[in-house]
Coordinates of C-alpha atoms in Angstrom, one line a residue:
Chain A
X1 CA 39.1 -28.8 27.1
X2 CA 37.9 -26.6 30.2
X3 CA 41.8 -26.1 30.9
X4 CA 42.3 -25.2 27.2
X5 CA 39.4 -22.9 27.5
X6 CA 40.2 -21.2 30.7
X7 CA 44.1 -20.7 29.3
X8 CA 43.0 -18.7 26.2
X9 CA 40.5 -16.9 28.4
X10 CA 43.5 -16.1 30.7
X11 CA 45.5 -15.3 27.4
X12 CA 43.1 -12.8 26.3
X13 CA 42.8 -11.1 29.3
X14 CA 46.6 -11.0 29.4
X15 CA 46.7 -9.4 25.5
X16 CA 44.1 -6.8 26.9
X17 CA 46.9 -5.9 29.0
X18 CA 49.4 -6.1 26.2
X19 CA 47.2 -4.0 23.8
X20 CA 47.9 -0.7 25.0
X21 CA 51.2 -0.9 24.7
X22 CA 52.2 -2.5 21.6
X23 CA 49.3 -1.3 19.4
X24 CA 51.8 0.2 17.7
X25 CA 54.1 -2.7 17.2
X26 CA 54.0 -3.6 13.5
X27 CA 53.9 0.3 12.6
X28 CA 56.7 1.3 10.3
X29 CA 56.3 4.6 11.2
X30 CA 56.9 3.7 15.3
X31 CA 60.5 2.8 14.8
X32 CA 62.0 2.0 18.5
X33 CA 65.4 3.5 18.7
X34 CA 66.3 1.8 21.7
X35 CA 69.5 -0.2 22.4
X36 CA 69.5 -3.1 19.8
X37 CA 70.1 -5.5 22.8
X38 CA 67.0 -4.3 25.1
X39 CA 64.6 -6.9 25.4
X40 CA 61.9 -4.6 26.7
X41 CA 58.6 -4.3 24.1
X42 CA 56.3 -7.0 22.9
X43 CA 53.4 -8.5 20.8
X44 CA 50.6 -9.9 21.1
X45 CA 49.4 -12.5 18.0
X46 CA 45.2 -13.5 17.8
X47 CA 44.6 -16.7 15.0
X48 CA 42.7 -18.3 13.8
X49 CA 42.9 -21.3 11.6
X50 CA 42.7 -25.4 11.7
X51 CA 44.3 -27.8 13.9
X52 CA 44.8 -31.4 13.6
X53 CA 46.3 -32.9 16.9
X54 CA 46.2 -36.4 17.7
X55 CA 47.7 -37.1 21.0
X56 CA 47.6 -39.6 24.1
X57 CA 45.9 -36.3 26.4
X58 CA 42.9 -35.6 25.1
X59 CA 40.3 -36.7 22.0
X60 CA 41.5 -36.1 18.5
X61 CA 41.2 -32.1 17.5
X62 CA 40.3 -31.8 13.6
X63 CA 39.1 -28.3 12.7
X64 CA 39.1 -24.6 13.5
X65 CA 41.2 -23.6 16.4
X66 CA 42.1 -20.7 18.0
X67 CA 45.3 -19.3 18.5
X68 CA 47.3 -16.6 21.0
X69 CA 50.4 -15.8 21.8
X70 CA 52.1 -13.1 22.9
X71 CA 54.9 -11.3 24.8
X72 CA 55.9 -7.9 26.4
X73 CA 58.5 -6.8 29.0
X74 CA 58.6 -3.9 30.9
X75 CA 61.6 -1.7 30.8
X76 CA 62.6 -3.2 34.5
X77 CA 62.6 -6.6 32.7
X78 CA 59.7 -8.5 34.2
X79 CA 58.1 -10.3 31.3
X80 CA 54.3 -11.8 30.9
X81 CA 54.4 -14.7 28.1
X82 CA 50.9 -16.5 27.1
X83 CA 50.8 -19.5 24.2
X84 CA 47.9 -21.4 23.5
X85 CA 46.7 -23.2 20.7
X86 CA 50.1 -24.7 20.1
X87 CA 52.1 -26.9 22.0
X88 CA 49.9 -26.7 25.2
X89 CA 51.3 -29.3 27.4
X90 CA 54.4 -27.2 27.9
X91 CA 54.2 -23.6 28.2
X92 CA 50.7 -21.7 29.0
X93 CA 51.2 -18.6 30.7
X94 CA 55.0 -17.7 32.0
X95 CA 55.8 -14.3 34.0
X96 CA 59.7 -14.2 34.6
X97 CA 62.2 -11.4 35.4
X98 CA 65.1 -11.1 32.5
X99 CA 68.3 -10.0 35.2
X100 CA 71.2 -9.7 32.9
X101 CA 71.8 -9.9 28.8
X102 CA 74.8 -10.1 26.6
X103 CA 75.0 -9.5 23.1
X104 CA 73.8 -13.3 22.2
X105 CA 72.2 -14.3 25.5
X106 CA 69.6 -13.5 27.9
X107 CA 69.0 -14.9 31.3
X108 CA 65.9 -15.3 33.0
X109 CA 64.7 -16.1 36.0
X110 CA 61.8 -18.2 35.1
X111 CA 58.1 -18.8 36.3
X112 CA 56.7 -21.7 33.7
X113 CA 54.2 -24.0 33.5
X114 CA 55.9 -27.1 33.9
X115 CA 52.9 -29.6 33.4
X116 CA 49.0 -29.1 32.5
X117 CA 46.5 -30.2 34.5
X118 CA 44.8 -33.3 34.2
X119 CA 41.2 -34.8 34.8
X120 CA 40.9 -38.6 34.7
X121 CA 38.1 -40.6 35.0
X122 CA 37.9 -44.6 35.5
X123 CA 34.6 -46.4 35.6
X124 CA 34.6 -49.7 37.8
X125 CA 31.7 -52.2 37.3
X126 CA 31.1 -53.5 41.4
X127 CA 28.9 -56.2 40.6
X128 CA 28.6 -59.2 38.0
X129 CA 26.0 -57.8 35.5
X130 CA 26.5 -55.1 33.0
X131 CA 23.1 -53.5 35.0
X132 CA 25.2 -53.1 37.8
X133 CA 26.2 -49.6 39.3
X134 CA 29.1 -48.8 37.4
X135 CA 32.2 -46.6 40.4
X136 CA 34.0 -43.6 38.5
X137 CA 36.9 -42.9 40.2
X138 CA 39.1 -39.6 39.5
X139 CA 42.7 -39.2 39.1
X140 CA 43.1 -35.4 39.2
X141 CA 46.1 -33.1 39.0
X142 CA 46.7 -29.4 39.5
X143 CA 49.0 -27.7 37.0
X144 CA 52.6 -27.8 38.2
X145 CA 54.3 -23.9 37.7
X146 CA 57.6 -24.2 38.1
X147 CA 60.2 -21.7 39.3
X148 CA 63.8 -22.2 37.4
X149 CA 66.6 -20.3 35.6
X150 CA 66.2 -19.9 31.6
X151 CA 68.9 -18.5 28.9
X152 CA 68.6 -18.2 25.5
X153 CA 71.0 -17.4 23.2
X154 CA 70.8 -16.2 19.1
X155 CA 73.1 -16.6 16.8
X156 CA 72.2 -15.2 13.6
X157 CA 69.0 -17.3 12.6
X158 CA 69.8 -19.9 15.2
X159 CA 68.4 -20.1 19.2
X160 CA 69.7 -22.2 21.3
X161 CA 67.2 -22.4 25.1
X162 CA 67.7 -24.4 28.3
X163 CA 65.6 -24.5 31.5
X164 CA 66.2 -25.6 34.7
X165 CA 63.7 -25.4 37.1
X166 CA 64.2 -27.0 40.6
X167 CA 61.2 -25.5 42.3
X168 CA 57.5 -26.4 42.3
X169 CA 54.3 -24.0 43.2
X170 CA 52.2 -27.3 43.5
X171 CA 52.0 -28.5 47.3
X172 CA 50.6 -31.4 46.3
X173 CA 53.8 -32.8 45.9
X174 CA 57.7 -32.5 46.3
X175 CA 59.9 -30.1 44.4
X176 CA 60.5 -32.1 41.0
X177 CA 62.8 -31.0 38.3
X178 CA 61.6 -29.7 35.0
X179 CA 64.4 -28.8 32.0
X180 CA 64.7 -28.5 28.2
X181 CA 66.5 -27.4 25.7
X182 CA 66.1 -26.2 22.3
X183 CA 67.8 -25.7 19.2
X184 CA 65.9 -23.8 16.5
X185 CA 66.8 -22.5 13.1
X186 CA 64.9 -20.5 11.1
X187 CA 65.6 -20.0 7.0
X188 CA 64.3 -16.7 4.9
X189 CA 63.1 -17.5 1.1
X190 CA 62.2 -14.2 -0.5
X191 CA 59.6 -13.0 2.1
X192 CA 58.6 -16.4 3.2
X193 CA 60.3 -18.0 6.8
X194 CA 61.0 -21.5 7.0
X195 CA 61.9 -22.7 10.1
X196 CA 63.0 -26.3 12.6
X197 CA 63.3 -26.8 15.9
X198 CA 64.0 -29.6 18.2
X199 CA 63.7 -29.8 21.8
X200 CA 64.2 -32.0 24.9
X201 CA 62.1 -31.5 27.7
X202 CA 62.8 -33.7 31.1
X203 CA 60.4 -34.3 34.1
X204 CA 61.8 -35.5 37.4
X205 CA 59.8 -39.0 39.0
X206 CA 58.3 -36.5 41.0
X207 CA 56.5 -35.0 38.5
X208 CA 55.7 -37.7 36.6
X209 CA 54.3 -40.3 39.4
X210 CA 52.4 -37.0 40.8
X211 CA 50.4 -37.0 37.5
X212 CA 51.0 -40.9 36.2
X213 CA 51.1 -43.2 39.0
X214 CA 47.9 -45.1 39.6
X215 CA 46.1 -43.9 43.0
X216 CA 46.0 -46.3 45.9
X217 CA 42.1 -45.7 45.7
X218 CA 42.2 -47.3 42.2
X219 CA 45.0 -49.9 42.8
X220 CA 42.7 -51.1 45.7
X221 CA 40.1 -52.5 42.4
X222 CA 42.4 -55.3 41.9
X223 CA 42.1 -54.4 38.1
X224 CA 44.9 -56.3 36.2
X225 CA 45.6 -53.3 33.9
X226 CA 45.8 -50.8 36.3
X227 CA 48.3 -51.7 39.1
X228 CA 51.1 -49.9 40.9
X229 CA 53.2 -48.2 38.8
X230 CA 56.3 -46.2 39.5
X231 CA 57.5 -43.9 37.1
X232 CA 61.1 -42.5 36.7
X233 CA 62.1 -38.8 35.4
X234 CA 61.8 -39.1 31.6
X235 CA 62.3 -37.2 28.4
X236 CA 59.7 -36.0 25.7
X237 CA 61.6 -35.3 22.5
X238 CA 59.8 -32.5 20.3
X239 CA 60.5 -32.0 16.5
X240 CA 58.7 -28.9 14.5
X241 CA 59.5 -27.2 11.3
X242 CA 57.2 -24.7 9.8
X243 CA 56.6 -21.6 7.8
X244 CA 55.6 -17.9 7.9
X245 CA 54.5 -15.4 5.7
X246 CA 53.6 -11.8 6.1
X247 CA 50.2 -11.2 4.4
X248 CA 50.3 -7.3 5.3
X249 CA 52.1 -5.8 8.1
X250 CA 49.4 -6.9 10.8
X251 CA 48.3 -10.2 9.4
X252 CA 50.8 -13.6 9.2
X253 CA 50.0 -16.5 7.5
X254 CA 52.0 -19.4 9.6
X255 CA 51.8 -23.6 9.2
X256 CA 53.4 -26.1 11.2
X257 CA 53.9 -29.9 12.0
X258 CA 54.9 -30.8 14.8
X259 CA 55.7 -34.3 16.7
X260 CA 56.2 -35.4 20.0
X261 CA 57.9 -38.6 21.2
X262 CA 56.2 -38.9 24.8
X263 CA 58.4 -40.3 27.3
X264 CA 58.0 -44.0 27.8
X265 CA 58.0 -43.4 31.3
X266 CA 54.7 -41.8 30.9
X267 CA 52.8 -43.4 27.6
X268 CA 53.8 -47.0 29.3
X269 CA 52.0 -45.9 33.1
X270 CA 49.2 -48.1 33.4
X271 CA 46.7 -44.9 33.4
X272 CA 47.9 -43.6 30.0
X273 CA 47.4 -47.3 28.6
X274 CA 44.0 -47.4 29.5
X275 CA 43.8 -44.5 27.5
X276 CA 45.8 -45.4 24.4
X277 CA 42.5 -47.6 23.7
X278 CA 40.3 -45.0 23.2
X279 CA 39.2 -44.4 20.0
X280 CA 41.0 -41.2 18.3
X281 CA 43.8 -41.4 21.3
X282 CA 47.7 -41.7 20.5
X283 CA 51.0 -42.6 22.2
X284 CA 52.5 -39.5 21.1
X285 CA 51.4 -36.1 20.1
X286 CA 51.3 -35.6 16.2
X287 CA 49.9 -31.8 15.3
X288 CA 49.9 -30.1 12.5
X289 CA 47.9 -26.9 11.6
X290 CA 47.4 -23.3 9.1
X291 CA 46.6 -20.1 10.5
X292 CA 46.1 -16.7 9.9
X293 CA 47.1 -14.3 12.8
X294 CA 46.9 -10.7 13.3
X295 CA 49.6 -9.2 15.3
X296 CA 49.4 -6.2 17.3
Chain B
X1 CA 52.2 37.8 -18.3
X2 CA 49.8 40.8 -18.1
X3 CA 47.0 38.3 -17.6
X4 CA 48.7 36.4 -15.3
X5 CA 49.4 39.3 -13.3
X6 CA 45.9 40.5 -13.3
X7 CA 45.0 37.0 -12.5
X8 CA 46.9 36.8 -9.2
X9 CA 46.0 40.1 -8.3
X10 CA 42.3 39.2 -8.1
X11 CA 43.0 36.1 -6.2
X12 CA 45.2 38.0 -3.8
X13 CA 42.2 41.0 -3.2
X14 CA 39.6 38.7 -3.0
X15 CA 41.2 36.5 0.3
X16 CA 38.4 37.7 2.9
X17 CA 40.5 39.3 6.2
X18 CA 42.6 40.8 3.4
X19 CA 40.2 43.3 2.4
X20 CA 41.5 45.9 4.6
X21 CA 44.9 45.4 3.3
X22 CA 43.6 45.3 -0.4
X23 CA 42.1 48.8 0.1
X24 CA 45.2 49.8 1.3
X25 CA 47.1 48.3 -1.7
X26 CA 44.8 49.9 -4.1
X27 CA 45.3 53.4 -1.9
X28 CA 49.0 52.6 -2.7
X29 CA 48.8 51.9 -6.3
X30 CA 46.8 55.3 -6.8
X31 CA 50.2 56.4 -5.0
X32 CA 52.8 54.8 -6.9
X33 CA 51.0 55.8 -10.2
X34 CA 51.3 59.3 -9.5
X35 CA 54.8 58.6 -8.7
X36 CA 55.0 57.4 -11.7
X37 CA 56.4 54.3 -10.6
X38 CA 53.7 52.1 -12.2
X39 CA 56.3 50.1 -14.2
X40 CA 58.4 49.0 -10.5
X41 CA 55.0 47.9 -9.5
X42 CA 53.8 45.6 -12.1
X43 CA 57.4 44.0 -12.7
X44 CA 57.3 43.0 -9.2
X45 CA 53.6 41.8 -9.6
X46 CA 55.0 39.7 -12.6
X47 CA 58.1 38.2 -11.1
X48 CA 55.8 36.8 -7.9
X49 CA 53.2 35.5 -10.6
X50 CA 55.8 33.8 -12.6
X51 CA 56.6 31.6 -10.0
X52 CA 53.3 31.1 -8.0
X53 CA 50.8 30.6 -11.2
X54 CA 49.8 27.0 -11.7
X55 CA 52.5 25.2 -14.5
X56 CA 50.3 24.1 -17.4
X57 CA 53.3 22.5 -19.1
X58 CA 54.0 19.1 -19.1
X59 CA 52.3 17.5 -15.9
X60 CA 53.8 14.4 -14.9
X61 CA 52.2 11.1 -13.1
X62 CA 54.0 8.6 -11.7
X63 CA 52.0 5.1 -10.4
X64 CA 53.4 2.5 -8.6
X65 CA 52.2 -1.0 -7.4
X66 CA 52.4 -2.2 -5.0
X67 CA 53.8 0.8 -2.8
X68 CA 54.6 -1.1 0.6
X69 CA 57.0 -4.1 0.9
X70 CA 56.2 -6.6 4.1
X71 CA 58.7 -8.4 5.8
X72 CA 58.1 -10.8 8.6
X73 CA 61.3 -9.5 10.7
X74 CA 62.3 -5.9 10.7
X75 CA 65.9 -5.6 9.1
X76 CA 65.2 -8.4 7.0
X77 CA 65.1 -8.0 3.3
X78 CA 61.8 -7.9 1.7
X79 CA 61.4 -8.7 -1.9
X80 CA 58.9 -7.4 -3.9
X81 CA 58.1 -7.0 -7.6
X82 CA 57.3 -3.2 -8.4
X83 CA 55.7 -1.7 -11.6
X84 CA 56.0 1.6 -12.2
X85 CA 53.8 3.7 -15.0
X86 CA 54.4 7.1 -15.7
X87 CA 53.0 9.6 -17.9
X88 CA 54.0 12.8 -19.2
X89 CA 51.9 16.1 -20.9
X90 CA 54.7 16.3 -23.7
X91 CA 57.1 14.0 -24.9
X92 CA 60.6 14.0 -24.0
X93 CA 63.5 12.6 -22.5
X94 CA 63.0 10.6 -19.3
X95 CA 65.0 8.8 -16.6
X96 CA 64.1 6.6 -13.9
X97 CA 65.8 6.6 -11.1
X98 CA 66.2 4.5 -7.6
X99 CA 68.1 5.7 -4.4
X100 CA 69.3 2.3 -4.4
X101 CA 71.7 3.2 -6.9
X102 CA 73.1 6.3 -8.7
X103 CA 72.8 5.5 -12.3
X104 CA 69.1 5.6 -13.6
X105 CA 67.0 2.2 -14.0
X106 CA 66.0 3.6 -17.6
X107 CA 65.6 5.7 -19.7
X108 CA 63.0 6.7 -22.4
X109 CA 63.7 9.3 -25.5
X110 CA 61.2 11.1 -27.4
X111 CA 58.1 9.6 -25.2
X112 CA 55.6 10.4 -23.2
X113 CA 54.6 7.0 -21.5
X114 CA 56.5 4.3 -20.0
X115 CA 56.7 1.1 -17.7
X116 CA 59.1 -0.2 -15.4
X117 CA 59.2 -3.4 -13.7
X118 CA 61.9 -5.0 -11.4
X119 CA 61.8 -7.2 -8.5
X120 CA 63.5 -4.8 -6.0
X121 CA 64.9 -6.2 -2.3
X122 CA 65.5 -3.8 0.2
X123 CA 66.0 -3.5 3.9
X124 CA 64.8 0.5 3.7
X125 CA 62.2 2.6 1.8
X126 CA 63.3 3.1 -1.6
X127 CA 62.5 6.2 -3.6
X128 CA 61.7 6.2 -7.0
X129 CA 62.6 9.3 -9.1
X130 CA 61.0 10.1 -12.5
X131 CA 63.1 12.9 -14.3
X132 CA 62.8 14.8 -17.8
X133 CA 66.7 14.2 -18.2
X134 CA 67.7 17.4 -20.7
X135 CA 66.1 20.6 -18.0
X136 CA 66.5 18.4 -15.1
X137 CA 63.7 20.7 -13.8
X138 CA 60.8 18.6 -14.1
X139 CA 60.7 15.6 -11.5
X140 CA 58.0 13.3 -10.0
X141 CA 58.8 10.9 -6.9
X142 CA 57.2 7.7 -5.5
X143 CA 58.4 5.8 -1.9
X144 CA 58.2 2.1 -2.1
X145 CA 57.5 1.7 1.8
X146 CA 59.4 -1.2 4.0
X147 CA 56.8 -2.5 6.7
X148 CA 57.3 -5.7 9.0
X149 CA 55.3 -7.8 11.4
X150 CA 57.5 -7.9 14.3
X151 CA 60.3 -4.9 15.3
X152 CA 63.8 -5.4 15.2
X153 CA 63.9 -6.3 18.8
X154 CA 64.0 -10.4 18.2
X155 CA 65.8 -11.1 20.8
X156 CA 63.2 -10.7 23.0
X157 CA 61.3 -12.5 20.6
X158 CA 63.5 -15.6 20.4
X159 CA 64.2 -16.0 24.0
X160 CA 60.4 -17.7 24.4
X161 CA 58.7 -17.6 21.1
X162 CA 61.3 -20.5 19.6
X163 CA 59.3 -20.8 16.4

């Protein structure tokens, strides 16, 4: 929650930034003549609205939630990216520098936030009675930002997106590999936008045993559920459709459902099953939520 | 026409940093009248009244609802169902028209009053015309506005925001 917190207080300050120069984004009047292929401009997008979101991660969410995205690039194509309030685990706060476009597809070079961080506590009873101390040990990890190569491509109403990101900011431990890739389409019914996406996204053993392997310190309790663990690179699989409307030319009605198949690799890890018993706690990530947004 | 002359006269001499000019005017008018050249005068004074005096005939209103059309993308099409009421001082013959097209959306004889509605898609404002169809002279206008949430630029939408 602090992580969420921090991320849309990191957002914000990043749409403070934004403000100036796209205050004048959904104006009608302010129509940009540049080249139809320039990817310089932006937008920054403030909701509000309700979120359901079960997942393995964190407690069950079930009520208002805010929401902010946004974009801009700068005419020398270094790009600042926040999004938060949707699809956390994944992308945060990106800065990247877009080197060369052609008339369907832009490539990146890529700074991303590969993997959240993560708080994990484990309470040990040392002696025989439930009166007995009870030993919290923590399982922490820092957020993983990744360096990699991204290109997108549009067709029409369809985007196709891969990453490939070979190098790790954390020094916690070795350069993993983090990739997706997307396939989106997106549908217009009189003024309303439907759209579907599905995505693969892939983290390396590195990544995944860095965050999901059981520490020595709490292998050493002898505990039966929680032993060794080794994890391999696995796949999520993401689904999403949704749909947009344009309430007035500042404020966007949006809904979405969206569902995550989390990679065996990491809902079968020892750590994540001890989870999975909590009470409001999934396997995989199931959200679905309404906002209204106002887009500057 | 002699009242409206005298009528824009007195609106002309009373417009404050013109009263120097206006004595002037009248010094000349003294002139011209002993010149005998009175008649020059007033027919001038009568031509500019003719076509600066307010038009009492047949005022003409023109409503329309809504008057801005919101797409999500720009260059999308945005639908949007328009009404349009107009109103007229004297009854006539009336044509609506669109610059979406050349030939008018309708027409109205011998009234004064009339209503239009049409679900209209469009990518670009759209003006709508309101014109007394036998003089052709008297015409009223309404813009149906496009607006959108995000710029044409999408594709540096689309290469992070996916959905």
């Amino acid at each position: 929650m602090n992580t969420n917190v921090r991320g849309i207080i990191s957002g914000l300050l990043l749409g403070a930034v934004l403000l100036n120069p796209v205050s004048s984004y959904a104006d009608e009047a302010k129509v940009d003549s540049s080249d139809e292929n320039s990817r310089s401009g932006g937008y920054l997008k403030i909701g509000y609205g309700y979120k359901y979101e079960e997942t393995p991660f964190h407690d069950k969410k079930d009520g208002g939630a805010l929401f902010l995205s946004g974009r801009y690039q700068f005419e020398n194509g270094i790009y600042i990216e926040a999004s938060h309030g949707a699809n956390e685990l994944s992308i945060g706060n990106s800065v990247g520098y877009n080197f060369y476009n052609t008339e369907h597809w832009s490539f990146d070079l890529h700074g991303m936030q590969a993997h959240g961080s993560t708080e994990m506590g484990f309470g040990f009873n040392n002696g025989n009675s439930e009166n007995s101390d009870i030993e919290i040990l923590h399982m922490d990890g820092k957020y993983t930002r990744m360096l990699g190569l991204r290109t997108t491509g549009t067709y029409d109403q369809a985007t196709i997106q891969f990453i490939f990101a070979p190098y790790s900011f954390n020094d916690e431990y070795d350069d993993g590999i983090f990739a997706s890739a997307w396939i989106g389409r997106s549908w217009q019914l009189k003024n309303w936008e439907l759209h579907a996406l599905v995505g693969v996204t892939y983290r390396s053993e590195e990544i995944n045993n860095y965050y999901y392997s059981t520490s020595d310190e709490i292998i050493a309790k002898n505990e039966p559920q929680l032993g060794p663990y080794q994890a391999d690179g696995g796949f999520d699989v993401v689904t999403q459709v949704g749909v947009s409307y344009p309430v007035s030319k500042n404020v966007l009605f949006e809904s979405y459902l969206r569902y995550t198949d989390v990679s065996d690799e990491v809902s079968q890890s020892p750590v994540m099953r001890a989870f999975s018993k909590i009470d409001g706690r999934a396997e995989n990530v199931t959200e679905f939520g309404f906002l209204f947004s106002y887009v500057f | 026409m002699s009242l409206n002359s005298a009528f824009f006269l007195a609106m002309y001499f009373n417009g404050g940093d013109k009263m120097k000019i206006s004595v002037k005017i009248h010094q000349k008018i003294a002139s011209l009248l002993r010149d005998n050249r009175i008649i020059n005068l007033w027919l001038l004074v009568g031509f500019v009244a003719m076509n600066t005096a307010p038009t009492a005939a047949n005022e003409l209103t023109l409503k329309l609802k809504p008057s801005q059309c919101v797409a999500i993308h720009q260059g999308k099409t945005c639908y949007v169902d328009v009404e349009l009421l107009w109103q007229a001082q004297d009854k006539g013959e009336y044509c609506l028209y669109s610059s979406q097209q050349t030939d008018p959306l309708k027409c109205w004889s011998k009234s004064d009053n009339g209503r239009f509605e049409r679900e209209v898609l469009a990518r670009k404002n759209v003006l709508f015309r309101l014109r007394e169809s036998k003089t052709g002279g008297v015409t009223i206008s309404k813009e149906l506005e496009m607006a959108w949430i995000y710029k044409r630029n999408a594709k540096s939408r689309s290469t992070w925001r996916m959905f």
